[in-house]
Coordinates of N, CA and C in Angstrom, one line a residue:
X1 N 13.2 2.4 -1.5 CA 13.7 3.7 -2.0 C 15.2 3.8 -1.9
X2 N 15.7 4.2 -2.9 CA 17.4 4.5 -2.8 C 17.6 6.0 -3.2
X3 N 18.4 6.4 -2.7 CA 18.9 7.9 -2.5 C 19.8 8.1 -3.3
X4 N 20.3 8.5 -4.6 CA 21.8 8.7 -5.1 C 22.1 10.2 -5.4
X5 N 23.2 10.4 -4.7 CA 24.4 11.3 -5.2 C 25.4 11.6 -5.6
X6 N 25.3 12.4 -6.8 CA 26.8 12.3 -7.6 C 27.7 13.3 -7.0
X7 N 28.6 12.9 -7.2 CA 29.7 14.4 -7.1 C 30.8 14.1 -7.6
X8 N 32.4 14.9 -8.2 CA 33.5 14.9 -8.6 C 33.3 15.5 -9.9
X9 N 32.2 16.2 -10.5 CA 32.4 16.7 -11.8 C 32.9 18.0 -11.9
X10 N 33.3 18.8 -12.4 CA 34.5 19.8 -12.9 C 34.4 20.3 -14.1
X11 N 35.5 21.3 -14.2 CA 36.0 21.3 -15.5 C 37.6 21.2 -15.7
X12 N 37.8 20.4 -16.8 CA 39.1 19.9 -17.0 C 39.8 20.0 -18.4
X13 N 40.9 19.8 -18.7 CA 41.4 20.1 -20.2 C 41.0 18.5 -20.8
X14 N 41.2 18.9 -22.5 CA 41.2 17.3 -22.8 C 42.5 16.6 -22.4
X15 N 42.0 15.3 -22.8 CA 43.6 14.4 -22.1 C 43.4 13.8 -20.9
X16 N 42.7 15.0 -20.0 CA 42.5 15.0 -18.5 C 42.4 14.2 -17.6
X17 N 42.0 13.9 -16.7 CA 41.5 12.6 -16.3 C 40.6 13.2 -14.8
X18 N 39.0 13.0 -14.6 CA 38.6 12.9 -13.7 C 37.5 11.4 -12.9
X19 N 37.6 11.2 -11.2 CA 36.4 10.6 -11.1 C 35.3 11.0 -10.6
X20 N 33.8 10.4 -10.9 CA 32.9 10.7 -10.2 C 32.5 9.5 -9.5
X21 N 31.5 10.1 -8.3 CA 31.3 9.1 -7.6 C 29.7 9.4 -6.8
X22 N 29.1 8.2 -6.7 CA 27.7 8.2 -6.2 C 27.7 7.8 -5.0
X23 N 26.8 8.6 -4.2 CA 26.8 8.0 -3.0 C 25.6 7.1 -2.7
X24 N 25.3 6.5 -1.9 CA 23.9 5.9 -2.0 C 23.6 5.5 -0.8
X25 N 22.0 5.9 -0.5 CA 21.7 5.0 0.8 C 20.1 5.1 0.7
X26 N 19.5 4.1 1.7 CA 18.1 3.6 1.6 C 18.6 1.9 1.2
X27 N 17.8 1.5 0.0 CA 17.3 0.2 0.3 C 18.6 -0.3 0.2
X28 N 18.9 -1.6 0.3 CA 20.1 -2.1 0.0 C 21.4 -2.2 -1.8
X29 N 21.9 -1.6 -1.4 CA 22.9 -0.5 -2.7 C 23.7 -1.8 -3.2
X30 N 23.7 -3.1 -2.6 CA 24.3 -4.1 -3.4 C 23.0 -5.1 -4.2
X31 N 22.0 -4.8 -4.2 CA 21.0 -5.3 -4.5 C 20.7 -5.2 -6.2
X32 N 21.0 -4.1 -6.8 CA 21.1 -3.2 -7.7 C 22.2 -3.2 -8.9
X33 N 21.6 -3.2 -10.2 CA 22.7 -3.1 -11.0 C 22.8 -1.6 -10.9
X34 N 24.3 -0.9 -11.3 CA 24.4 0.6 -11.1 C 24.5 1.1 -12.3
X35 N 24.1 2.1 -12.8 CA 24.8 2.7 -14.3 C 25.1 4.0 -14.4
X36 N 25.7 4.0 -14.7 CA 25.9 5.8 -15.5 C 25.5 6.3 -16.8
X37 N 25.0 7.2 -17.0 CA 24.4 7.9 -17.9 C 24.7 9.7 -18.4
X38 N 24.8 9.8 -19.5 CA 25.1 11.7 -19.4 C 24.2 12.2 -20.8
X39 N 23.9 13.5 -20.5 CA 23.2 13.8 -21.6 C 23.6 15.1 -21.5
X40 N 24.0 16.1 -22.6 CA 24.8 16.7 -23.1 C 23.3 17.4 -23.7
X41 N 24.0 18.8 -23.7 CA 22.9 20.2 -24.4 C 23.0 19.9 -25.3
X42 N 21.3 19.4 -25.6 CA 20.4 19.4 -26.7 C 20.2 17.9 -27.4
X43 N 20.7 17.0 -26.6 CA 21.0 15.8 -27.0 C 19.7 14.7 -25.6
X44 N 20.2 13.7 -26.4 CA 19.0 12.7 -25.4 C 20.1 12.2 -24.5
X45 N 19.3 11.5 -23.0 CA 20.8 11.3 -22.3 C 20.8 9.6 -22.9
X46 N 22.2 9.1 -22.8 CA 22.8 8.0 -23.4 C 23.6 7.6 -22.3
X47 N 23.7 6.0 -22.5 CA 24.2 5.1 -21.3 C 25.6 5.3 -21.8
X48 N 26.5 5.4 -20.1 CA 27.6 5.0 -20.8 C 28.4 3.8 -20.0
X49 N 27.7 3.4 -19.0 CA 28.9 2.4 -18.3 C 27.3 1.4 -17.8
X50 N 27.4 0.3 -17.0 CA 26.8 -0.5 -16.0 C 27.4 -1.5 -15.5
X51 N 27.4 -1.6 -14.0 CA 28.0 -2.6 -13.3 C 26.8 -3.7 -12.5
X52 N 26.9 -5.1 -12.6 CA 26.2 -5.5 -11.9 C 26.4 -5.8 -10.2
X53 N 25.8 -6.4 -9.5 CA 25.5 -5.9 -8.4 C 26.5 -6.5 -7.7
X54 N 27.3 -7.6 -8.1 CA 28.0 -7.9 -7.8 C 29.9 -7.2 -7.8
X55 N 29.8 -6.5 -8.8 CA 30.7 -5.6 -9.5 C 31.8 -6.8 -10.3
X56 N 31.3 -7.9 -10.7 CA 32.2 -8.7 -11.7 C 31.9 -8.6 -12.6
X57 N 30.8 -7.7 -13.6 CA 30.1 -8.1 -14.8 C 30.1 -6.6 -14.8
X58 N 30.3 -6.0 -16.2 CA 30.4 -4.5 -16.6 C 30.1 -4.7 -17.9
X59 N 29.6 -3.3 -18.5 CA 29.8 -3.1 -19.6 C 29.0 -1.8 -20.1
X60 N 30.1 -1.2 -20.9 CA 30.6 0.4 -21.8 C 29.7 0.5 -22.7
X61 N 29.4 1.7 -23.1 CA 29.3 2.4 -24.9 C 30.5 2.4 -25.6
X62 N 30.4 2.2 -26.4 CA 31.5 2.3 -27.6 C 32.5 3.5 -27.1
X63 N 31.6 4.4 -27.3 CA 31.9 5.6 -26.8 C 33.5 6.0 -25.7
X64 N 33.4 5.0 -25.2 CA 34.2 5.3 -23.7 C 34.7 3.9 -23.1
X65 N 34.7 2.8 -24.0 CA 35.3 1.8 -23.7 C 36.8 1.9 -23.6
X66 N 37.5 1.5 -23.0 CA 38.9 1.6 -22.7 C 39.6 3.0 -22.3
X67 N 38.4 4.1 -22.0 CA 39.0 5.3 -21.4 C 38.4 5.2 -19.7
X68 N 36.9 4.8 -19.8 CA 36.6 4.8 -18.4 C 36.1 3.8 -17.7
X69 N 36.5 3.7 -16.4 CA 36.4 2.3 -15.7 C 34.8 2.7 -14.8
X70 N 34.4 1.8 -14.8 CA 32.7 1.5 -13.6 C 33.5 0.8 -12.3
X71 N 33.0 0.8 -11.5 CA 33.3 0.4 -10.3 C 32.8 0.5 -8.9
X72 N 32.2 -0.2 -8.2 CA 31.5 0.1 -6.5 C 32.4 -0.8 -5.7
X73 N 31.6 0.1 -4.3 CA 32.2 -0.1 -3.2 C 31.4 -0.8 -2.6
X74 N 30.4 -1.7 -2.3 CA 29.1 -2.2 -1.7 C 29.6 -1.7 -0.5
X75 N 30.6 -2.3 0.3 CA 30.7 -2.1 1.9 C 30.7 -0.6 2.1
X76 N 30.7 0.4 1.1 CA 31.1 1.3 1.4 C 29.5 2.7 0.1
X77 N 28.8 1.5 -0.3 CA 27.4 1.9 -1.0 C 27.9 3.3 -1.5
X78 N 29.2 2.9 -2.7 CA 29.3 3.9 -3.5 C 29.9 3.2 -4.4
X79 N 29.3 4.1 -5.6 CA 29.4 3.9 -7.1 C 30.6 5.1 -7.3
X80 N 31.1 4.5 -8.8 CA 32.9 4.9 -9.3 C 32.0 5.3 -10.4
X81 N 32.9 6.0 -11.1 CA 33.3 6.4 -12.4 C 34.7 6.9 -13.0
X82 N 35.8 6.4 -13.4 CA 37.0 7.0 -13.3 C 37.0 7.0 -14.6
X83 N 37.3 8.5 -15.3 CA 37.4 8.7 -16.6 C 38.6 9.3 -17.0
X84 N 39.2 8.8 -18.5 CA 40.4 9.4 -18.6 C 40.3 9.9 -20.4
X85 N 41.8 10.3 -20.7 CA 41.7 10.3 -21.7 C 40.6 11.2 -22.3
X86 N 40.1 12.5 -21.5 CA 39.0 12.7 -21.6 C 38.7 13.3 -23.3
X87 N 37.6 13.8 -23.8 CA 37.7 14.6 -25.0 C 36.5 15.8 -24.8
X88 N 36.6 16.5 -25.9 CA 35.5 17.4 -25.4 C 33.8 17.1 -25.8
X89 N 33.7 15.8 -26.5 CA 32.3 15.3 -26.6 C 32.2 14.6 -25.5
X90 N 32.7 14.4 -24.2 CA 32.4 14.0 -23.3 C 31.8 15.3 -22.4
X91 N 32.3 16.3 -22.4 CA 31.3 17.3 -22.2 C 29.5 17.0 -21.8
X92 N 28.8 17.2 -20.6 CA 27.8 16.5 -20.4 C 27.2 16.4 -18.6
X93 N 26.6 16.5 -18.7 CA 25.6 15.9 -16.8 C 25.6 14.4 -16.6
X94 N 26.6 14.1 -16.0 CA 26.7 12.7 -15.6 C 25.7 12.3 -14.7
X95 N 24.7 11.3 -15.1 CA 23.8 10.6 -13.9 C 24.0 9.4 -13.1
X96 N 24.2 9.2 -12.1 CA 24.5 7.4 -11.7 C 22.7 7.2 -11.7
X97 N 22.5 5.9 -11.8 CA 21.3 5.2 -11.6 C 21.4 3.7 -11.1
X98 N 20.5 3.5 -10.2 CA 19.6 1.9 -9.9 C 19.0 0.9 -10.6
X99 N 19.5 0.0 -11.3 CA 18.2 -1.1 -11.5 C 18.6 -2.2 -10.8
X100 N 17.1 -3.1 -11.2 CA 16.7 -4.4 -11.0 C 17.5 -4.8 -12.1
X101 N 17.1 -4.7 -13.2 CA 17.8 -5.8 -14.5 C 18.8 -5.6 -14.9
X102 N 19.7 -7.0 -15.1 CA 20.9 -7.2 -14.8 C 21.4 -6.0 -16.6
X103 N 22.9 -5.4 -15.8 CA 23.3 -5.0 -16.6 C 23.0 -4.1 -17.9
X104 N 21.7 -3.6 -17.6 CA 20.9 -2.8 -19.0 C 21.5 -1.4 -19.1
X105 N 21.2 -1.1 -20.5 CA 21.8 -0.3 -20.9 C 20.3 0.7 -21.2
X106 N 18.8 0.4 -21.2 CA 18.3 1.3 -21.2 C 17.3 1.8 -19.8
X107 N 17.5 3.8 -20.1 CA 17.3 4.3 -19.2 C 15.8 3.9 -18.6
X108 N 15.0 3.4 -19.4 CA 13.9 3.3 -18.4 C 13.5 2.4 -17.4
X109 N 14.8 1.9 -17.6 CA 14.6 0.1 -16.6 C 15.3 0.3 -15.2
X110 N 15.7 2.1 -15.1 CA 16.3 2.6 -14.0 C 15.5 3.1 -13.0
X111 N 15.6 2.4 -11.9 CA 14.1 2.7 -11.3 C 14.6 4.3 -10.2
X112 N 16.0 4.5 -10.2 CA 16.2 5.4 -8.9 C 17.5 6.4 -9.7
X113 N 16.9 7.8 -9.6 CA 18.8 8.4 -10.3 C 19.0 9.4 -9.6
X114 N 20.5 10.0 -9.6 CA 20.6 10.8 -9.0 C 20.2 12.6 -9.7
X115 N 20.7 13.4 -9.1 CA 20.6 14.9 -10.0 C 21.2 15.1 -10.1
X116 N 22.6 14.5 -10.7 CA 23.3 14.7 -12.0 C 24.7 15.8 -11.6
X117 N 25.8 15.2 -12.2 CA 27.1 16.2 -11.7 C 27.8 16.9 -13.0
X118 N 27.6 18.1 -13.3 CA 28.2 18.6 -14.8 C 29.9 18.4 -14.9
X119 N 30.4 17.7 -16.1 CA 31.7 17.3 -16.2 C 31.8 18.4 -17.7
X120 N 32.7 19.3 -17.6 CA 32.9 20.1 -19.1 C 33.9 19.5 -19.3
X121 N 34.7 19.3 -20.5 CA 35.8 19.2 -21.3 C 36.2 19.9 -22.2
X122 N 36.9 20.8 -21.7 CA 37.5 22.2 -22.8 C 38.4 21.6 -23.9
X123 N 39.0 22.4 -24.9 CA 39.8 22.0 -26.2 C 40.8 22.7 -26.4

């Protein structure tokens, strides 16, 4: 069993720049690929980052490539999210989650998530 917590979500202007961050504890937190996820009112949630367990292998949604960085701390069993450039369709409930399989981008192969940190982006 693994435990995740998000926190650092806000509200911010566009442009902006915030991070979030997961905390994690139970089974072992470097074992795990990590991801982020946000789903936005009235929409399905959608991947937007994943780091493998190692944290040398990443990869984005289109969406948010080159505005926001993935990133963990194993010694420290916390998950990053550093977002910039923000806009206001980023507006949304950020989720961190757990898997087994390396790097995936879909939500069902996430076996552990957290409950989620609301990030607004005004206009």
């Amino acid at each position: 069993q693994v435990q995740l917590v998000e926190s650092g979500g806000g509200l911010v202007q566009a442009g902006g720049s915030l991070r979030l961050s997961c905390a994690a504890s139970g089974r072992t937190f470097s074992r795990y690929t990590m991801g982020w996820f946000r789903q936005a009112p009235g929409k399905e949630r959608e991947f937007v980052a994943a780091i493998s367990w190692s944290g040398r292998n990443t990869d984005y949604a289109d969406a948010v490539r080159g505005r926001f960085t993935i990133s963990r701390d194993n010694a420290k069993t916390t998950l990053y999210l550093q977002m910039t450039s923000l806009k206001p369709e980023d507006t949304a409930v950020y989720f961190c989650a757990a898997s087994t399989i390396f790097l995936s981008r879909r939500d069902n192969s996430y076996d552990y998530w957290g409950q989620g940190t609301q990030v607004t982006v005004s206009s």
